[in-house]
PDB file of C-alpha atoms in Angstrom:
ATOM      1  CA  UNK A 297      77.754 115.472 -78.391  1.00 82.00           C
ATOM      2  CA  UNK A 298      81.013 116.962 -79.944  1.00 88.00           C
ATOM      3  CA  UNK A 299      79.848 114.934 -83.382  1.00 85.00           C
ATOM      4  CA  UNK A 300      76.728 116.511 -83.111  1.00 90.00           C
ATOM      5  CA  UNK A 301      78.093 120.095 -82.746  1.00 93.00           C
ATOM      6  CA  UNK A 302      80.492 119.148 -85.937  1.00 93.00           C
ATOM      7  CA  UNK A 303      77.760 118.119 -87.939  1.00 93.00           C
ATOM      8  CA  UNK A 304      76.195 121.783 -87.358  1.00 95.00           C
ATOM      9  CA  UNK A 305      78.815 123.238 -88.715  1.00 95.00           C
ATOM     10  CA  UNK A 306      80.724 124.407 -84.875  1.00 96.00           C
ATOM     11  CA  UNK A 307      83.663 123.011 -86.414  1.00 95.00           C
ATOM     12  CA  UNK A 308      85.923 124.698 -84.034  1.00 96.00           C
ATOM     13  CA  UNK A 309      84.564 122.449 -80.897  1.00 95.00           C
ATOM     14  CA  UNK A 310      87.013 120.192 -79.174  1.00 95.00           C
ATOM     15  CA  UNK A 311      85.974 116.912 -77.409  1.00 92.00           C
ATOM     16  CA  UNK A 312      85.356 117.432 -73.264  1.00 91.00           C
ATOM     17  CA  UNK A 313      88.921 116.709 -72.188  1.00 90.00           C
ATOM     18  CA  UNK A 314      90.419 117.414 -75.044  1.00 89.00           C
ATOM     19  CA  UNK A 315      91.505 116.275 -78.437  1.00 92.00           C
ATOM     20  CA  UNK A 316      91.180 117.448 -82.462  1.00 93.00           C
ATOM     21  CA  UNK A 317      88.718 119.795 -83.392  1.00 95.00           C
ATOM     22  CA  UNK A 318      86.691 119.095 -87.114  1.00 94.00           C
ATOM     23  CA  UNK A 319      89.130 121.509 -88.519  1.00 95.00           C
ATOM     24  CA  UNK A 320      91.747 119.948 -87.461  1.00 95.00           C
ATOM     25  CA  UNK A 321      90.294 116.463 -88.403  1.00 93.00           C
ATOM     26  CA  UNK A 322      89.399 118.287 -91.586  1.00 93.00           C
ATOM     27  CA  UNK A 323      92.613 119.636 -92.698  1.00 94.00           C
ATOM     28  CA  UNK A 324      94.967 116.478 -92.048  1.00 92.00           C
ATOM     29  CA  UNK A 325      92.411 114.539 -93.852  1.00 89.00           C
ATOM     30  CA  UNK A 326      92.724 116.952 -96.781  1.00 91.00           C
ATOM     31  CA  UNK A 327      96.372 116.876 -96.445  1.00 92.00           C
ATOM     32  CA  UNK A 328      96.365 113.253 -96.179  1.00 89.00           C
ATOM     33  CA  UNK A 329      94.276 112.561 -99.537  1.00 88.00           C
ATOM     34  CA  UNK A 330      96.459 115.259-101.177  1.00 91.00           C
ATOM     35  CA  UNK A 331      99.554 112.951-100.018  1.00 90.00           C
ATOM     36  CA  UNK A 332      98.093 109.660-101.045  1.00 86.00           C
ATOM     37  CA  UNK A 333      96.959 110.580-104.582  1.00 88.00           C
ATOM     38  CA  UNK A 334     100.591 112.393-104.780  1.00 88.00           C
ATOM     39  CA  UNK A 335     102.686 109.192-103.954  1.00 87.00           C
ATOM     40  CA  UNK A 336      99.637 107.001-106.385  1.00 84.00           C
ATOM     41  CA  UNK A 337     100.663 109.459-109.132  1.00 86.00           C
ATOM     42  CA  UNK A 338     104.482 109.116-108.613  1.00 87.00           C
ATOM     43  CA  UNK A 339     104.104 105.247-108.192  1.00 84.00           C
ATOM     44  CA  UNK A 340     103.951 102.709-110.915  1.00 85.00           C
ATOM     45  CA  UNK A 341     101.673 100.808-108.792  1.00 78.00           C
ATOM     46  CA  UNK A 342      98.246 100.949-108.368  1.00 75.00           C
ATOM     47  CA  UNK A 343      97.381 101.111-105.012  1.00 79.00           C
ATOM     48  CA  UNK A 344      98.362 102.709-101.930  1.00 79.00           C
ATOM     49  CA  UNK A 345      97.183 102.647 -98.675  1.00 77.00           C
ATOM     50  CA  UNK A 346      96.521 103.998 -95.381  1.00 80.00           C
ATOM     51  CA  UNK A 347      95.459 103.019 -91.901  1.00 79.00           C
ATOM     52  CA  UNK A 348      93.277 105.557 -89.508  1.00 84.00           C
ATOM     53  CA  UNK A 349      90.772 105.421 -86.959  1.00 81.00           C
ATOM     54  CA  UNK A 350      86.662 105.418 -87.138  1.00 83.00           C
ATOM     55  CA  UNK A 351      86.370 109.251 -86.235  1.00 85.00           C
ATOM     56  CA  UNK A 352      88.436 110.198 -88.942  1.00 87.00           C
ATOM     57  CA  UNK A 353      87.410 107.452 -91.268  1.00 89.00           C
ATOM     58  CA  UNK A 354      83.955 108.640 -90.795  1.00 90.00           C
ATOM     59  CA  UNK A 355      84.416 112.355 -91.686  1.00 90.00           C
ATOM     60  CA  UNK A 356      86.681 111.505 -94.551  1.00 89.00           C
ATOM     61  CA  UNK A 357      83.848 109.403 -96.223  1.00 91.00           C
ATOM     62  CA  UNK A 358      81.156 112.503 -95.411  1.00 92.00           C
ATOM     63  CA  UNK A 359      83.720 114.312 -97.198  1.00 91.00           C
ATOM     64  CA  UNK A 360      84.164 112.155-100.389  1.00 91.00           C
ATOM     65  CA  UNK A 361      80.346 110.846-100.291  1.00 92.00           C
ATOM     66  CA  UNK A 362      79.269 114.311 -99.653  1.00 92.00           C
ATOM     67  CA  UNK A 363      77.253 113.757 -96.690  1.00 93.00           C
ATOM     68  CA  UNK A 364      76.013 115.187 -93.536  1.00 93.00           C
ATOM     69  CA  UNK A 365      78.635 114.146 -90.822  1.00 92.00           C
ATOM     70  CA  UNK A 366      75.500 113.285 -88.735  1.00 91.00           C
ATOM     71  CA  UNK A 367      74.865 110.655 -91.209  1.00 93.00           C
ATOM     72  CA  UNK A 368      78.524 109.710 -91.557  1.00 91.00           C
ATOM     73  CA  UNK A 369      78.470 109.588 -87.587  1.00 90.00           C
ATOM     74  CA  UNK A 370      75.714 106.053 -88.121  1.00 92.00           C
ATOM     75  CA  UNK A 371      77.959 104.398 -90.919  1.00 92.00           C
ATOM     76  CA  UNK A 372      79.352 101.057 -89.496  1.00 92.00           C
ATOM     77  CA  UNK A 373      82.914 100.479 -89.721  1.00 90.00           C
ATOM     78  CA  UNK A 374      83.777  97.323 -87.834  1.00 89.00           C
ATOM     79  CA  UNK A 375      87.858  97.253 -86.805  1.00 88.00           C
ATOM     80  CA  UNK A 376      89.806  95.936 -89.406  1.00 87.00           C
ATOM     81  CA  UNK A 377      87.302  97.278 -92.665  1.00 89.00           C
ATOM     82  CA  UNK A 378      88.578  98.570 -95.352  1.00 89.00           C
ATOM     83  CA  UNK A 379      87.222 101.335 -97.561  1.00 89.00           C
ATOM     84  CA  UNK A 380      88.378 101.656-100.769  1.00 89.00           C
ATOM     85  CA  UNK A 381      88.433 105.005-102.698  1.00 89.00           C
ATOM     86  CA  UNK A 382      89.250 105.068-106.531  1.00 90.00           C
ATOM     87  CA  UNK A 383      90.968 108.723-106.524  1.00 86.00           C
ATOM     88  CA  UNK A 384      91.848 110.317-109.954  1.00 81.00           C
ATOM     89  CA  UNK A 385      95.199 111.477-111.040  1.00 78.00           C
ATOM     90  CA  UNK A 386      94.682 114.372-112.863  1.00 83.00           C
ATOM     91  CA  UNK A 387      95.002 116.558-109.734  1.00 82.00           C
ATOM     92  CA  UNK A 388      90.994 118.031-109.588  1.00 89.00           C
ATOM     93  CA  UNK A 389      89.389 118.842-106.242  1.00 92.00           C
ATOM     94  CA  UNK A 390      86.457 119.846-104.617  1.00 92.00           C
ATOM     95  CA  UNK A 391      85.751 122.616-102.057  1.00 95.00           C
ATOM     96  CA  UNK A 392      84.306 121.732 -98.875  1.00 95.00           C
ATOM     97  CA  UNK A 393      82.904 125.588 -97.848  1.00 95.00           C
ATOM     98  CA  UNK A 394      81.312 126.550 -94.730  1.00 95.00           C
ATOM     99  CA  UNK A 395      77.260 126.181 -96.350  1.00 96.00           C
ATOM    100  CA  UNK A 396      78.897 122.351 -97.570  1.00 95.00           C
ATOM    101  CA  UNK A 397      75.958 119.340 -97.397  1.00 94.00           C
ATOM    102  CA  UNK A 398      78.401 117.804 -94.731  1.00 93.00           C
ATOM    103  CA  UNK A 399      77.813 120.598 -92.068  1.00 94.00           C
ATOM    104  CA  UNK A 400      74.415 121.190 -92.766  1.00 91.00           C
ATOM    105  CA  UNK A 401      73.942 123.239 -95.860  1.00 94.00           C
ATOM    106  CA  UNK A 402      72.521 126.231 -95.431  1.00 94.00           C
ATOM    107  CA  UNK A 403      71.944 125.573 -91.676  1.00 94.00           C
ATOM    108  CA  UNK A 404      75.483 125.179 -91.237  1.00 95.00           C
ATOM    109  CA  UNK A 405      77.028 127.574 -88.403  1.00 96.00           C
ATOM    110  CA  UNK A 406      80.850 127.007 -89.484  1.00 96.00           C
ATOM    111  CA  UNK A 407      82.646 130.080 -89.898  1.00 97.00           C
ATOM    112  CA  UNK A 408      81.989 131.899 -93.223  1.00 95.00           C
ATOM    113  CA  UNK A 409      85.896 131.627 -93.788  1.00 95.00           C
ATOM    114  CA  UNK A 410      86.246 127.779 -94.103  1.00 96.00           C
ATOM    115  CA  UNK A 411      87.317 126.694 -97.107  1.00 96.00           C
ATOM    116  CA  UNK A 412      89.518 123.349 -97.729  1.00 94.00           C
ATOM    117  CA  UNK A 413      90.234 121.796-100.907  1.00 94.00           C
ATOM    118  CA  UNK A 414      90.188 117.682-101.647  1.00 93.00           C
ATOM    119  CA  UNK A 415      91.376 115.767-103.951  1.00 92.00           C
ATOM    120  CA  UNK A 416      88.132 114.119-106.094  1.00 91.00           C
ATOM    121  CA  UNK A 417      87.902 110.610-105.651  1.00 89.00           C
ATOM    122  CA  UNK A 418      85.111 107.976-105.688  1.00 91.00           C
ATOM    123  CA  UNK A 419      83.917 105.966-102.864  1.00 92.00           C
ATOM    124  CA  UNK A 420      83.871 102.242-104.021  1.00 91.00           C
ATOM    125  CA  UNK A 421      83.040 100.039-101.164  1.00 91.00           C
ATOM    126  CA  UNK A 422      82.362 101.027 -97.105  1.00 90.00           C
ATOM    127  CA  UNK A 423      82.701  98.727 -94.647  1.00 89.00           C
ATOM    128  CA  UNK A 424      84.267  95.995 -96.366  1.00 89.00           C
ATOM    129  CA  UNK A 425      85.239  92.647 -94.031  1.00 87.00           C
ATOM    130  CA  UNK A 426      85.106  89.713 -96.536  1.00 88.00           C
ATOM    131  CA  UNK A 427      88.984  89.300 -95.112  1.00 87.00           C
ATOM    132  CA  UNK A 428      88.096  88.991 -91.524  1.00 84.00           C
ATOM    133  CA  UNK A 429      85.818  85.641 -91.675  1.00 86.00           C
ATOM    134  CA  UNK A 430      86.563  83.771 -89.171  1.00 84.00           C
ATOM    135  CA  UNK A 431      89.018  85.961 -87.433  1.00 79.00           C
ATOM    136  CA  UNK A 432      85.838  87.226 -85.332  1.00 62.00           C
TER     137      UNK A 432
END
């Protein structure tokens, strides 16, 4: 239900009981990416990574897929998957607005104020569990 109310853009909601509100998911994420392509630029490596939760995993990849978080809300992502993202360097973002494709475009009832920048990156594989044969 609380997914549901996200995905129309009542970003504000919190889960019955409790808990992070899509804003709140919204801006760590942001903050996160920001992080991780910060330490990837420092680094003379060429991967970094990080470990989250479906619910979060799941808006992050409406967010860099630029899709409706109802649709994000069906992607399967078994424990243990990993998601790779190929994020550029040169410090670009993207604007996720209030009228954004992941709350609903123009249907979207998130407050006219909302405005959160991320880095750009590109989604290379969802999902991915070739390293979990036979572990299930």
């Amino acid at each position: 239900e609380t997914y549901g109310l996200w995905s129309a853009g009542l970003i504000d909601t919190r889960p019955e009981g409790g808990g992070d509100s899509a804003r709140d998911i919204l801006e760590r994420a942001s903050d996160a990416l920001q992080t991780l392509v910060k330490v990837a630029s420092e680094s003379d490596r060429k991967s970094v990574m990080a470990v989250s939760h479906s619910t979060y995993l799941r808006m992050l990849l409406a967010v860099l897929l630029n899709i409706p978080l109802a649709q994000a809300a069906t992607l399967t992502l078994i424990n243990g998957c990993i998601n790779v993202v190929d994020f550029k360097k040169d410090g670009r973002t993207r604007v996720i607005a209030s009228k954004s494709r992941i709350f609903g475009g123009p249907f979207s009832q998130a407050p006219s104020d909302f405005k959160l920048a991320v880095p750009r990156g590109d989604v290379v594989r969802v999902n991915e569990d070739r390293h979990l044969v036979g572990l299930l």
